[in-house]
Tab-separated table of C-alpha atoms in Angstrom:
chain	number	residue	atom	x	y	z
A	1	MET	CA	0.000	0.000	0.000
A	2	PRO	CA	1.605	3.300	-1.036
A	3	TYR	CA	1.711	6.274	1.294
A	4	PHE	CA	2.695	9.778	0.384
A	5	HIS	CA	2.492	13.174	1.971
A	6	THR	CA	0.219	15.654	0.245
A	7	MET	CA	-0.608	19.316	0.690
A	8	THR	CA	-4.272	20.198	0.412
A	9	PRO	CA	-5.089	22.957	-2.118
A	10	THR	CA	-6.732	25.098	0.571
A	11	ARG	CA	-3.407	25.327	2.465
A	12	LEU	CA	-1.286	26.286	-0.515
A	13	PRO	CA	-2.368	29.974	-0.796
A	14	SER	CA	-1.872	30.654	2.915
A	15	LEU	CA	1.509	28.897	2.867
A	16	LEU	CA	2.578	30.935	-0.143
A	17	VAL	CA	1.527	34.227	1.490
A	18	PHE	CA	3.375	33.298	4.695
A	19	THR	CA	6.535	32.423	2.741
A	20	LEU	CA	6.487	35.671	0.768
A	21	CYS	CA	5.872	37.784	3.876
A	22	PHE	CA	8.596	35.991	5.836
A	23	SER	CA	11.080	36.435	2.981
A	24	TYR	CA	10.240	40.138	2.816
A	25	LEU	CA	10.769	40.603	6.548
A	26	LEU	CA	14.150	38.877	6.383
A	27	GLN	CA	15.286	41.379	3.768
A	28	GLN	CA	14.249	44.455	5.797
A	29	PRO	CA	16.854	46.056	8.116
A	30	SER	CA	15.903	46.078	11.755
A	31	ALA	CA	16.020	49.206	13.911
A	32	ALA	CA	19.238	47.940	15.521
A	33	GLN	CA	20.868	47.422	12.116
A	34	GLU	CA	19.903	50.938	10.989
A	35	LYS	CA	21.689	52.298	14.093
A	36	GLY	CA	24.791	50.217	13.399
A	37	THR	CA	24.350	47.845	16.360
A	38	PRO	CA	24.275	44.065	15.915
A	39	PRO	CA	20.819	42.518	15.865
A	40	PRO	CA	19.729	40.435	18.878
A	41	ALA	CA	20.074	36.664	18.698
A	42	TRP	CA	17.084	34.754	17.398
A	43	ALA	CA	14.956	33.618	20.316
A	44	VAL	CA	14.511	30.150	18.810
A	45	LEU	CA	18.276	29.672	18.809
A	46	LYS	CA	18.663	30.317	22.511
A	47	LYS	CA	19.150	27.345	24.785
A	48	ALA	CA	15.967	26.578	26.679
A	49	PRO	CA	16.420	27.292	30.398
A	50	ASP	CA	14.470	24.152	31.372
A	51	GLN	CA	15.770	21.019	29.623
A	52	LYS	CA	13.109	18.693	31.040
A	53	PRO	CA	10.637	17.253	28.488
A	54	LEU	CA	7.231	18.800	28.179
A	55	PRO	CA	4.412	17.223	30.217
A	56	ASN	CA	3.293	13.811	28.936
A	57	THR	CA	6.307	13.575	26.579
A	58	ARG	CA	9.701	11.906	26.656
A	59	PRO	CA	12.882	12.276	24.587
A	60	MET	CA	12.938	10.415	21.271
A	61	THR	CA	15.691	7.842	21.583
A	62	ASP	CA	14.603	5.364	18.889
A	63	THR	CA	17.381	4.158	16.601
A	64	VAL	CA	15.100	2.342	14.119
A	65	ASP	CA	14.042	3.685	10.727
A	66	LEU	CA	11.343	6.160	11.762
A	67	SER	CA	9.702	6.210	8.315
A	68	SER	CA	9.236	2.419	8.404
A	69	LYS	CA	7.903	2.680	11.939
A	70	MET	CA	5.415	5.334	10.832
A	71	ILE	CA	4.182	3.234	7.897
A	72	ALA	CA	3.787	0.198	10.155
A	73	GLY	CA	1.716	2.306	12.530
A	74	ILE	CA	-0.428	3.574	9.653
A	75	ASP	CA	-0.977	-0.027	8.547
A	76	ARG	CA	-2.158	-1.019	12.014
A	77	PHE	CA	-4.477	1.965	12.206
A	78	LEU	CA	-6.016	1.378	8.754
A	79	LEU	CA	-6.505	-2.344	9.324
A	80	LYS	CA	-8.252	-1.540	12.593
A	81	GLN	CA	-10.471	1.032	10.837
A	82	ILE	CA	-11.341	-1.459	8.075
A	83	ALA	CA	-12.359	-4.067	10.637
A	84	GLN	CA	-14.434	-1.494	12.519
A	85	ALA	CA	-16.101	-0.311	9.294
A	86	LYS	CA	-17.226	-3.878	8.583
A	87	MET	CA	-18.833	-4.069	12.021
A	88	ASP	CA	-20.552	-0.684	11.606
A	89	ARG	CA	-21.697	-1.191	8.000
A	90	ALA	CA	-25.187	-2.448	8.798
A	91	LYS	CA	-25.732	0.447	11.198
A	92	ASN	CA	-24.428	3.153	8.857
A	93	TRP	CA	-25.971	1.902	5.601
A	94	LYS	CA	-29.731	1.639	5.173
A	95	ARG	CA	-30.061	0.258	1.655
A	96	ASP	CA	-33.549	-0.016	0.186
A	97	LEU	CA	-33.527	-2.978	-2.186
A	98	SER	CA	-37.211	-2.806	-3.098
A	99	SER	CA	-36.442	-1.204	-6.476
A	100	TYR	CA	-33.624	0.405	-8.435
A	101	GLU	CA	-35.041	3.895	-7.834
A	102	ALA	CA	-35.456	3.243	-4.102
A	103	TYR	CA	-31.891	1.959	-3.881
A	104	GLU	CA	-30.538	5.085	-5.609
A	105	ARG	CA	-32.405	7.303	-3.151
A	106	SER	CA	-31.233	5.297	-0.145
A	107	ILE	CA	-27.532	5.733	-0.942
A	108	GLU	CA	-27.687	9.327	-2.247
A	109	ARG	CA	-26.469	10.853	1.047
A	110	LYS	CA	-23.542	8.427	1.226
A	111	ARG	CA	-22.555	9.284	-2.341
A	112	LYS	CA	-22.506	12.981	-1.497
A	113	GLU	CA	-20.363	12.321	1.585
A	114	LEU	CA	-17.876	10.298	-0.468
A	115	SER	CA	-17.728	13.013	-3.147
A	116	ALA	CA	-16.927	15.620	-0.489
A	117	VAL	CA	-14.213	13.442	1.092
A	118	LEU	CA	-12.576	12.830	-2.307
A	119	GLY	CA	-12.826	16.501	-3.288
A	120	MET	CA	-15.109	15.659	-6.220
A	121	THR	CA	-17.420	18.613	-5.739
A	122	ASP	CA	-17.042	20.279	-9.147
A	123	PRO	CA	-20.074	19.803	-11.397
A	124	ILE	CA	-19.532	17.122	-14.036
A	125	VAL	CA	-19.770	18.403	-17.585
A	126	ALA	CA	-22.202	16.432	-19.710
A	127	GLY	CA	-20.987	15.390	-23.143
A	128	ARG	CA	-20.573	12.566	-25.591
A	129	LEU	CA	-17.524	10.596	-26.613
A	130	SER	CA	-15.568	12.104	-29.494
A	131	THR	CA	-13.859	9.570	-31.734
A	132	ILE	CA	-10.426	9.994	-33.270
A	133	ASP	CA	-9.598	7.393	-35.924
A	134	PRO	CA	-7.174	5.793	-36.263
A	135	PRO	CA	-5.986	5.641	-32.642
A	136	THR	CA	-2.609	7.221	-32.006
A	137	ILE	CA	-2.061	6.726	-28.261
A	138	GLY	CA	1.343	5.141	-27.832
A	139	GLY	CA	1.811	4.995	-31.583
A	140	TYR	CA	1.995	1.255	-32.069
A	141	ILE	CA	-1.619	0.135	-32.660
A	142	SER	CA	-3.450	0.775	-35.917
A	143	THR	CA	-6.867	-0.270	-37.152
A	144	PRO	CA	-8.101	-2.779	-38.033
A	145	ILE	CA	-6.512	-5.097	-35.457
A	146	SER	CA	-9.268	-7.685	-35.001
A	147	PRO	CA	-12.122	-9.106	-37.075
A	148	ALA	CA	-14.260	-9.102	-33.913
A	149	PHE	CA	-14.216	-5.433	-32.906
A	150	ALA	CA	-13.262	-1.905	-33.985
A	151	LEU	CA	-10.712	0.129	-32.052
A	152	SER	CA	-11.008	3.900	-31.680
A	153	GLU	CA	-9.247	6.611	-29.701
A	154	VAL	CA	-11.859	8.649	-27.826
A	155	THR	CA	-12.044	11.746	-25.653
A	156	TRP	CA	-14.836	13.043	-23.441
A	157	PRO	CA	-15.457	16.125	-21.264
A	158	VAL	CA	-15.095	15.685	-17.507
A	159	LEU	CA	-14.808	19.158	-15.910
A	160	ASP	CA	-14.581	22.669	-17.349
A	161	ASP	CA	-10.804	22.368	-17.751
A	162	MET	CA	-10.362	18.596	-17.860
A	163	THR	CA	-10.856	16.070	-20.637
A	164	GLY	CA	-10.632	12.303	-20.401
A	165	SER	CA	-9.121	10.137	-23.119
A	166	GLY	CA	-8.663	6.470	-23.851
A	167	LEU	CA	-9.474	3.603	-26.180
A	168	LEU	CA	-12.925	2.283	-27.107
A	169	LEU	CA	-13.383	-1.282	-28.346
A	170	ARG	CA	-16.720	-1.808	-30.155
A	171	PRO	CA	-17.845	-5.277	-31.226
A	172	PHE	CA	-18.720	-5.485	-34.920
A	173	LEU	CA	-22.084	-7.026	-34.037
A	174	LEU	CA	-23.262	-3.461	-33.337
A	175	ARG	CA	-23.273	-2.875	-37.081
A	176	SER	CA	-25.592	-5.811	-37.727
A	177	GLY	CA	-28.167	-4.554	-35.244
A	178	ALA	CA	-27.418	-7.150	-32.548
A	179	LYS	CA	-27.153	-6.055	-28.943
A	180	ILE	CA	-23.888	-6.075	-27.068
A	181	LEU	CA	-23.603	-8.124	-23.908
A	182	GLY	CA	-22.715	-5.088	-21.797
A	183	ASP	CA	-20.470	-2.064	-21.299
A	184	ILE	CA	-17.242	-2.486	-19.338
A	185	ILE	CA	-14.782	0.171	-18.149
A	186	VAL	CA	-11.342	-1.421	-17.767
A	187	ILE	CA	-8.918	0.510	-15.528
A	188	PRO	CA	-5.241	-0.123	-16.357
A	189	ASP	CA	-2.498	-0.063	-13.768
A	190	ALA	CA	-0.629	3.229	-13.314
A	191	GLY	CA	2.316	1.724	-15.187
A	192	GLN	CA	0.231	0.601	-18.168
A	193	LEU	CA	-0.995	2.278	-21.332
A	194	PRO	CA	-4.491	1.458	-22.614
A	195	GLU	CA	-2.859	-0.399	-25.517
A	196	ASP	CA	-1.222	-2.794	-23.068
A	197	LEU	CA	-4.643	-4.287	-22.331
A	198	VAL	CA	-5.375	-4.749	-26.037
A	199	SER	CA	-2.034	-5.937	-27.401
A	200	SER	CA	0.317	-7.675	-24.991
A	201	ASN	CA	3.142	-10.179	-25.149
A	202	ASN	CA	1.336	-11.961	-22.337
A	203	PRO	CA	-2.068	-13.170	-23.617
A	204	ALA	CA	-3.496	-12.998	-20.096
A	205	GLY	CA	-2.647	-9.285	-19.995
A	206	ALA	CA	-4.717	-8.457	-23.085
A	207	TYR	CA	-8.028	-9.133	-21.367
A	208	ALA	CA	-9.689	-6.069	-22.926
A	209	TRP	CA	-9.194	-7.771	-26.309
A	210	GLN	CA	-10.847	-10.915	-24.955
A	211	LEU	CA	-13.811	-8.986	-23.545
A	212	ALA	CA	-14.411	-7.110	-26.819
A	213	SER	CA	-14.065	-10.318	-28.845
A	214	SER	CA	-16.731	-11.875	-26.593
A	215	GLY	CA	-19.269	-9.168	-27.427
A	216	TYR	CA	-18.695	-6.504	-24.759
A	217	GLN	CA	-18.098	-2.824	-25.489
A	218	VAL	CA	-14.950	-1.836	-23.577
A	219	LEU	CA	-13.645	1.612	-22.617
A	220	ILE	CA	-10.042	1.857	-21.370
A	221	PRO	CA	-9.259	5.322	-19.947
A	222	THR	CA	-5.745	6.736	-19.915
A	223	ILE	CA	-4.897	7.298	-16.257
A	224	ILE	CA	-2.274	9.449	-14.542
A	225	ASN	CA	1.006	7.556	-14.518
A	226	ARG	CA	3.829	7.265	-12.003
A	227	SER	CA	6.438	9.020	-14.149
A	228	PRO	CA	8.440	11.689	-12.258
A	229	ASN	CA	7.797	15.332	-13.084
A	230	GLN	CA	9.793	18.543	-12.698
A	231	TRP	CA	8.997	18.693	-8.965
A	232	THR	CA	10.643	15.264	-8.401
A	233	LEU	CA	7.288	13.752	-7.609
A	234	SER	CA	5.377	11.161	-9.578
A	235	ASN	CA	2.487	12.577	-11.580
A	236	ARG	CA	0.079	10.642	-9.365
A	237	ASP	CA	1.589	12.112	-6.184
A	238	TRP	CA	1.404	15.598	-7.660
A	239	ALA	CA	-2.259	15.166	-8.613
A	240	HIS	CA	-3.091	14.073	-5.063
């Protein structure tokens, strides 16, 4: 399970203002400097008169890898929370299974809570898939690649300033008027391109091909990868 430290967007402006103000103050001469006298020593650099630990604390004397110790503690905490969530699920969730509409209404509040926790509060922009033929993502797949389905590069609107993209596999039976078996969204791993699930040296890895050949319409979105960026973070870390 990966762990990484993130800075919430709401803290960035205040942190930036504090940094700019602090830098400005450091550049300004103090009253003592203007009079030619040396400035007083920084208070934080003075030795504390009382060396005893603060109440309810003790000196840190651990010699183990503190980052590993922190991650182990996070693991214990999360596993405990997962076990507790399972016990509380029946109490917290009141699903109405009498009909599809009733079920949607019964979980609406939970969906809104999850959206707020994930920061997904921007209104979703409605729109249709736009097709780009032939597909060019990755540059090594061209149509036609299978007698069972057509492959297209597609884009779709998500937010005002965000567009999704990926590959769409459409069974040829759509053209004959037959119905597809279903629609499947296949999520690749962060280290995979959409093409990896269509054309792979390992047949088991090309399961999107198998699904489309079996009569399912498959959408494979391009997701944010783990490649490092100019801030020495992975793109996924930076997005978080």
